[in-house]
Short mmCIF file of C-alpha atoms and ligand atoms in Angstrom, two decimals:
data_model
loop_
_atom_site.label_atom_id
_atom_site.label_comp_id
_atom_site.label_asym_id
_atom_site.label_seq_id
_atom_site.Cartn_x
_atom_site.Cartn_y
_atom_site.Cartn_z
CA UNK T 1 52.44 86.65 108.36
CA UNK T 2 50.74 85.65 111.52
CA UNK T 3 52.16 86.21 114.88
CA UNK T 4 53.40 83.08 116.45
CA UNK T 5 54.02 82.83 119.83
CA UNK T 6 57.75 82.32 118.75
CA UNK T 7 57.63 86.01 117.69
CA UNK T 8 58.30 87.53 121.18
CA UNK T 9 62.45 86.32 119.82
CA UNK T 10 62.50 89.07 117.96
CA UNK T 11 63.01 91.39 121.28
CA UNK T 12 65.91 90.06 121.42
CA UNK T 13 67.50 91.88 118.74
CA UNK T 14 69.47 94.97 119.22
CA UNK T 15 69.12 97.62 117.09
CA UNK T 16 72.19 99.14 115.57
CA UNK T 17 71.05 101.56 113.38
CA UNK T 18 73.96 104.13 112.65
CA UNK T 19 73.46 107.59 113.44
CA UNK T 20 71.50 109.12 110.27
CA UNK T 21 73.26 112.33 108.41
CA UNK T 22 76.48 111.16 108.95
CA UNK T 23 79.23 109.64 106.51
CA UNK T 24 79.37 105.60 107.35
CA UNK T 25 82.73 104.31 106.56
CA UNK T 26 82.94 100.26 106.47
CA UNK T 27 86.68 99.03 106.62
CA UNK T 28 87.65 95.69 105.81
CA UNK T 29 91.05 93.54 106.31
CA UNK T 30 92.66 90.72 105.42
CA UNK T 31 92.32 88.37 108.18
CA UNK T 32 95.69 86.81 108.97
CA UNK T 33 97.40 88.51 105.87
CA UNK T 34 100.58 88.06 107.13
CA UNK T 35 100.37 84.18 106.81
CA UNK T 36 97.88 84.37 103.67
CA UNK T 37 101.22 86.72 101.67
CA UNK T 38 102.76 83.89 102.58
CA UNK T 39 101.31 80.89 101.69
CA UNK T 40 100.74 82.62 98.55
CA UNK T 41 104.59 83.74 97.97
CA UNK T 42 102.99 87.46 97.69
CA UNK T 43 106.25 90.04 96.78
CA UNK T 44 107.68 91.57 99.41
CA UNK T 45 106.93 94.48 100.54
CA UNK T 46 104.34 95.20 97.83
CA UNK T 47 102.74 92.67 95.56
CA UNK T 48 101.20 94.47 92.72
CA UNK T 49 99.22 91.62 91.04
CA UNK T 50 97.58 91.68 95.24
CA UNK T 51 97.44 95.03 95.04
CA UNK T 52 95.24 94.93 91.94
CA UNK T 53 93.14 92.14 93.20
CA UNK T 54 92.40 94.27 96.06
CA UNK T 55 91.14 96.92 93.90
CA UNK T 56 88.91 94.87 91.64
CA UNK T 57 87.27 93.82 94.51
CA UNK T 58 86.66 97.17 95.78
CA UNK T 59 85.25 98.19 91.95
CA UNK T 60 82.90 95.20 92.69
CA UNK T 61 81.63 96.57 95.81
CA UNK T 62 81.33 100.15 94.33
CA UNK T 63 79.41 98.73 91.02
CA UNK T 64 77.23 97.02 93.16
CA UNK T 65 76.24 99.45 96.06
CA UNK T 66 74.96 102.81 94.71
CA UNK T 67 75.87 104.80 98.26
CA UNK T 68 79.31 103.90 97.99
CA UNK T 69 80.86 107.41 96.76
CA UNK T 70 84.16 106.86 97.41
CA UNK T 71 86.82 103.60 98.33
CA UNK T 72 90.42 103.94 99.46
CA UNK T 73 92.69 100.74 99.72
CA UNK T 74 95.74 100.23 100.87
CA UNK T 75 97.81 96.49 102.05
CA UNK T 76 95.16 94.31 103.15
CA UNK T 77 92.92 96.83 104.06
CA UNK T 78 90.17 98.96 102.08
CA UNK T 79 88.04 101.77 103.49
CA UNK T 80 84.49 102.22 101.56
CA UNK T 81 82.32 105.43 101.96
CA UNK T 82 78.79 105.77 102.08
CA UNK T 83 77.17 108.49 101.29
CA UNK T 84 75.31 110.63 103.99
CA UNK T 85 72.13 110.43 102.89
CA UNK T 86 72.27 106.40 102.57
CA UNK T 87 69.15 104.21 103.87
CA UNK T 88 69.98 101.15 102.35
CA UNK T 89 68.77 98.46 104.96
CA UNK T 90 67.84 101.46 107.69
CA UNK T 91 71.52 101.69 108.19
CA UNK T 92 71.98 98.40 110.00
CA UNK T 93 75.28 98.33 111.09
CA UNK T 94 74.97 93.98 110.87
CA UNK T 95 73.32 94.60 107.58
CA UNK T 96 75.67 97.12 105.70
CA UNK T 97 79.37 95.42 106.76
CA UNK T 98 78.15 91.79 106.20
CA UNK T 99 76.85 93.00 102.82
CA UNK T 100 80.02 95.11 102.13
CA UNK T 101 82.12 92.35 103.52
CA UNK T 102 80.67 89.40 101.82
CA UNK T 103 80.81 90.50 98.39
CA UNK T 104 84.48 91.92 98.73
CA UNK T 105 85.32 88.54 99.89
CA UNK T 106 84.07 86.58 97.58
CA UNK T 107 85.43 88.98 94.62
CA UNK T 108 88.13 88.15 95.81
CA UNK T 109 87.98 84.59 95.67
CA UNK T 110 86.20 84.79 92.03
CA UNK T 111 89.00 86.84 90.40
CA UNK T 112 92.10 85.31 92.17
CA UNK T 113 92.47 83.14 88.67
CA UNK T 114 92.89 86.76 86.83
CA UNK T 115 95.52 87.94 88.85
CA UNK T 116 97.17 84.66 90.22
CA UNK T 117 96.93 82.30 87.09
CA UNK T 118 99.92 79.96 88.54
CA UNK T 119 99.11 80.23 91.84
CA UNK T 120 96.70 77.96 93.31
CA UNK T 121 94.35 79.23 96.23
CA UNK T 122 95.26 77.68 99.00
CA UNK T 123 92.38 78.55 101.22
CA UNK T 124 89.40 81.11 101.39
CA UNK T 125 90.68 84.58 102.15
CA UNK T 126 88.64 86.26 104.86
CA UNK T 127 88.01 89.96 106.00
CA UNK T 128 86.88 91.44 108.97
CA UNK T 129 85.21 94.44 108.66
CA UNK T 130 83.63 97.44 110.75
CA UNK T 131 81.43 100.83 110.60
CA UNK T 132 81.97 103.71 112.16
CA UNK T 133 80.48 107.56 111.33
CA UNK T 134 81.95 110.45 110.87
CA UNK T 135 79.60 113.67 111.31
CA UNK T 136 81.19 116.56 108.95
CA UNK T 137 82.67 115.77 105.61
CA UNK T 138 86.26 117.24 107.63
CA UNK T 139 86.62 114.59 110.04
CA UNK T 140 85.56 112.26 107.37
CA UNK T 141 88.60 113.53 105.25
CA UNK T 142 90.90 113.59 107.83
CA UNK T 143 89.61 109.44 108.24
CA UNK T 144 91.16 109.04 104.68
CA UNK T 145 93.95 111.42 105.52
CA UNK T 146 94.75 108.77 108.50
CA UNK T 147 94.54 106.05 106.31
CA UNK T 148 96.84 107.42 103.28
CA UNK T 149 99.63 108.38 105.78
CA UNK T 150 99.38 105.06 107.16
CA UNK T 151 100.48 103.87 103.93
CA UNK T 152 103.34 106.33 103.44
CA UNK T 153 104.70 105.61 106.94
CA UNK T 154 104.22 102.18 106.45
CA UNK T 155 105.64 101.70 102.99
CA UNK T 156 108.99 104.10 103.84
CA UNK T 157 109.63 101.82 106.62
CA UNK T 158 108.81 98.49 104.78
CA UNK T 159 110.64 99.29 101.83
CA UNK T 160 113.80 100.52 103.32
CA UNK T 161 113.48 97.14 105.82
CA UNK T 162 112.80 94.45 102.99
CA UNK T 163 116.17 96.49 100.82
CA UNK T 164 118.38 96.02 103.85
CA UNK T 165 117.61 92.64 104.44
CA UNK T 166 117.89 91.71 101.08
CA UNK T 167 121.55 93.05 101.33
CA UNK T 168 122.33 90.74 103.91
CA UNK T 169 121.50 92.32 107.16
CA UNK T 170 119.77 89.78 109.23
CA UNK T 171 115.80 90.93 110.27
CA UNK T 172 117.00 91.89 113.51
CA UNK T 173 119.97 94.18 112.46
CA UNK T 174 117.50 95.86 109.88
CA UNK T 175 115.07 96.89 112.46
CA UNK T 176 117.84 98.00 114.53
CA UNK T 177 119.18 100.40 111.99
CA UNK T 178 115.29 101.80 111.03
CA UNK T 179 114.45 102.30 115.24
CA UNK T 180 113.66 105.79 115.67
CA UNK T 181 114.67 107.09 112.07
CA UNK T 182 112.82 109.97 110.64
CA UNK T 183 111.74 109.79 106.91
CA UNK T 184 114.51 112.23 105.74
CA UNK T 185 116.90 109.70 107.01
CA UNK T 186 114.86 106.93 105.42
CA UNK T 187 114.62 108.54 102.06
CA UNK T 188 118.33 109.22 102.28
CA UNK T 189 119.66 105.84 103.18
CA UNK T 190 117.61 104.40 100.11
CA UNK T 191 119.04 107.08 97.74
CA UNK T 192 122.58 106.90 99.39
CA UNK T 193 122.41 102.86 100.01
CA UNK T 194 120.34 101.40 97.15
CA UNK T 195 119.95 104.32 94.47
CA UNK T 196 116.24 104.67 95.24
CA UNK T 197 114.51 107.73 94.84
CA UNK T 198 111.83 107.01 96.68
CA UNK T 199 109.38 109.21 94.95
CA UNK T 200 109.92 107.38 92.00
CA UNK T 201 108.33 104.35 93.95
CA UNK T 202 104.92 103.54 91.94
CA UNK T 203 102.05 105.46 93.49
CA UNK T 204 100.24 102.86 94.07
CA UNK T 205 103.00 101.67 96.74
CA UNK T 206 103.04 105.06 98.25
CA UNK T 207 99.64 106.32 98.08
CA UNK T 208 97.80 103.33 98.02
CA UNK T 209 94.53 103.09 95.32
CA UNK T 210 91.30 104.77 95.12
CA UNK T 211 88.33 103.80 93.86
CA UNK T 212 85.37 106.20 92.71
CA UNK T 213 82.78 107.52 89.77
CA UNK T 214 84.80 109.82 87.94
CA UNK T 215 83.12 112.22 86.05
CA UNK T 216 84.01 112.48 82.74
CA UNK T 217 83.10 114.38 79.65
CA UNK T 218 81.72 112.07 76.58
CA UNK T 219 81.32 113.26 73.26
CA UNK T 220 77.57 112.32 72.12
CA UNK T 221 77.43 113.57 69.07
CA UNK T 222 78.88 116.01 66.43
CA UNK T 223 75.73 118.73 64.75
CA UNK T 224 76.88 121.29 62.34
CA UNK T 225 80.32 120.89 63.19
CA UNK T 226 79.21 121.45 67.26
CA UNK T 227 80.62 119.11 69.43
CA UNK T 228 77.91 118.00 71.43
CA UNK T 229 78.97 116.06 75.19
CA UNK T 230 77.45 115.49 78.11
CA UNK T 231 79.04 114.34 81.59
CA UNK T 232 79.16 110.35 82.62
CA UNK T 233 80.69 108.74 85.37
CA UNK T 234 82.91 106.17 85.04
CA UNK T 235 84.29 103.44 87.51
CA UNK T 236 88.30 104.13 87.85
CA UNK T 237 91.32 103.31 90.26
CA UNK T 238 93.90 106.00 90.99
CA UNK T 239 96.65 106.92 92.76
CA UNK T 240 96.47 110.54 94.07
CA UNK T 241 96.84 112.48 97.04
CA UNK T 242 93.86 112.74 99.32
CA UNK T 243 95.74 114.71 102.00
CA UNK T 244 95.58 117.98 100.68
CA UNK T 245 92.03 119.88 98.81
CA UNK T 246 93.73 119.51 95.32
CA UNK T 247 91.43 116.20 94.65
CA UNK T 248 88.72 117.07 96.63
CA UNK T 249 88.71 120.55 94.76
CA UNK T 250 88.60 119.01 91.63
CA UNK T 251 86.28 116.48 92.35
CA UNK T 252 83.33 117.83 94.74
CA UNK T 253 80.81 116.34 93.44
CA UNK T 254 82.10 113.19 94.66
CA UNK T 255 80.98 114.10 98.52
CA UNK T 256 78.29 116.46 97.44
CA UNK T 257 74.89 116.10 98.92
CA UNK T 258 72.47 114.34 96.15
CA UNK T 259 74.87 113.48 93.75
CA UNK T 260 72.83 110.20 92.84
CA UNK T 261 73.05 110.23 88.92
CA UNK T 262 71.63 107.49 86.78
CA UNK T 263 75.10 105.77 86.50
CA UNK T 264 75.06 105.39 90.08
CA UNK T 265 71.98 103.70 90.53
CA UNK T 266 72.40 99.76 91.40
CA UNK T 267 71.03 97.18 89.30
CA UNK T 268 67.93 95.94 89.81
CA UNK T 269 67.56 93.16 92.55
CA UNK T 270 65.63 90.23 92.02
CA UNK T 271 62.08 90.75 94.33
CA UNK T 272 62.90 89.73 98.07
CA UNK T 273 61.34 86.01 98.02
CA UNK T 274 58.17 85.99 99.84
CA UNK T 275 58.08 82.80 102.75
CA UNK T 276 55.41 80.44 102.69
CA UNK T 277 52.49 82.02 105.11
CA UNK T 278 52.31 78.29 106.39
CA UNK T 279 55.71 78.73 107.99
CA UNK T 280 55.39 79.97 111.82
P1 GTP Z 1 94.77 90.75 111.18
O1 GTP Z 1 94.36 91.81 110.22
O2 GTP Z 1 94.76 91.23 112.59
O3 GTP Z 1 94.01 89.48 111.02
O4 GTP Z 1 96.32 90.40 110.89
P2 GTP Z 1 97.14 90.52 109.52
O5 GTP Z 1 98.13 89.40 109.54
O6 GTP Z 1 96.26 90.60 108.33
O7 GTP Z 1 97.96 91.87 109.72
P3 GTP Z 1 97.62 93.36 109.29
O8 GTP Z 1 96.24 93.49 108.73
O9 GTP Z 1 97.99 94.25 110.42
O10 GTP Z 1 98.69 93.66 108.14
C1 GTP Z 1 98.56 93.13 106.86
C2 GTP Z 1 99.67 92.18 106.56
O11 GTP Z 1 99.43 91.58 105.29
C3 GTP Z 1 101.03 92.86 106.41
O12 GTP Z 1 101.68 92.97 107.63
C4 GTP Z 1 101.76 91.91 105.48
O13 GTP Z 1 102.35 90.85 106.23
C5 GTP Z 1 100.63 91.34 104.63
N1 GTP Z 1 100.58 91.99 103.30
C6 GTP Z 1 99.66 92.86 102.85
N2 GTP Z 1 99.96 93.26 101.59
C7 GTP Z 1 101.09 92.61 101.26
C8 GTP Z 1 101.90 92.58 100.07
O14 GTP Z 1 101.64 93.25 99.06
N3 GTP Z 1 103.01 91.79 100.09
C9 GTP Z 1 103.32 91.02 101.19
N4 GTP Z 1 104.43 90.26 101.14
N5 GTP Z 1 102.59 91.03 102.30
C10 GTP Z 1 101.49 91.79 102.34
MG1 MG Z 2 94.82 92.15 108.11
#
């Protein structure tokens, strides 16, 4: 196209690139979740039929972005990884989270019918979102480390909260009687109190949900009586422990470097349309 002498705008723009080599992470969250739960009557302190909308979403995003490796979700919240190596868009910041942030929102709006189907939506759910880089697949881990005890703490302290006040304590009493307690103390006035073990809490409560291409083996054919497989990844939601090496251990190649396999390529976009050259 032919310079215009409208072009010199384009100095304006600041370049955001994120630092090559290094894991992006883009987090979004439920703007104003606190009023969207409850406009929509959401269960307190978990909804599950949320919960699951959350991580369809997230499947959405991962189907549709190839450098997404790995997602972890947990509330409102979900975190998505990118893998090192990632140039999609020159790693534009602006680029990547609008992308990211756009189509978890509207996956969310397009599969609230599945997992609401007597609740109306009220009003467009929004997310925030932001990217930030973590050099060394460590720090990177202990990012999702961060996040997963977030949802421990979190869900200990919520759970014992919304059991007390549903035995008649009023808000105000409850967090009085949670101040300062340690977890042992939580766990035990749940057993002691309500006859919760708390470890026999769903997983998906405690741990929160992950998201990733599990591979998997497939049996392609059977030749002379030999079992003939071969390895395929497959989209699933989980809900382990990604504290300690056991999952990371037994799933490598999920941060390994070149681990693109077919199955994670995207699908093929439509050609960018090209702008009239009449146009300035
Ligand atoms: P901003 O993110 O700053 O816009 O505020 P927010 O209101 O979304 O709060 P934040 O992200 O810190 O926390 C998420 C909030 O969403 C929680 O505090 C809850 O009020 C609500 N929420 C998320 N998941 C559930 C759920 O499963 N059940 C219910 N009842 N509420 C939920
Ligand atoms: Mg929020």
């Amino acid at each position: 196209m032919a310079n215009s002498k409208y072009e010199y705008v384009k100095g304006f723009e600041q370049n955001d690139t994120l630092l090559p080599q290094t894991w992006i992470v883009i987090r979004v969250d439920g703007r104003a979740f606190t009023r969207f739960s409850q406009v929509h009557g959401f269960e307190k302190p978990n909804d599950m039929q949320a919960l699951l909308l959350m991580n369809e979403c997230a499947k959405a995003v991962l189907e549709d972005i190839s450098d997404v490796v790995f997602c972890y979700g947990v509330s409102d919240e979900y975190s998505f990884v990118l893998r090192r190596t990632c140039t999609l868009y020159q790693r534009r910041a602006s680029k990547l989270i609008s992308l990211v942030v756009s189509l978890f929102s509207a996956s969310y709006a397009m599969k609230w019918t599945q997992f609401f189907p007597e609740t109306e939506l009220q009003y467009a759910a929004t997310f925030d979102g932001r990217a930030v880089c973590y050099p060394s697949e460590s720090i990177l881990r202990d990012y999702l480390s961060w996040r997963q005890v977030d949802c421990h703490i979190n869900n200990q302290y919520n759970t014992c909260f919304w059991k007390l006040v549903g035995s008649g304590m009023s808000t105000a009493e409850a967090q009085n009687t949670l101040k300062g307690t340690t977890a042992d103390v939580k766990n035990n006035l749940l057993f002691e109190k309500f006859n919760i073990n708390y470890n026999n809490i769903p997983p998906i409560f405690r741990k929160g949900s992950i998201v990733y291409r599990k591979q998997m083996d497939e049996v392609v054919k059977v030749e002379k009586g030999e079992v003939i497989k071969r390895l395929r990844a497959h989209i699933v939601v989980e809900h382990e422990d990604i504290i300690h090496d056991g999952f990371w251990t037994a799933h490598s190649y999920i941060l390994a470097v070149g681990s693109k396999n077919k199955q994670q390529q995207a699908l093929p976009r439509p050609a960018k349309p090209q702008l009239p050259s009449s146009l300035p």
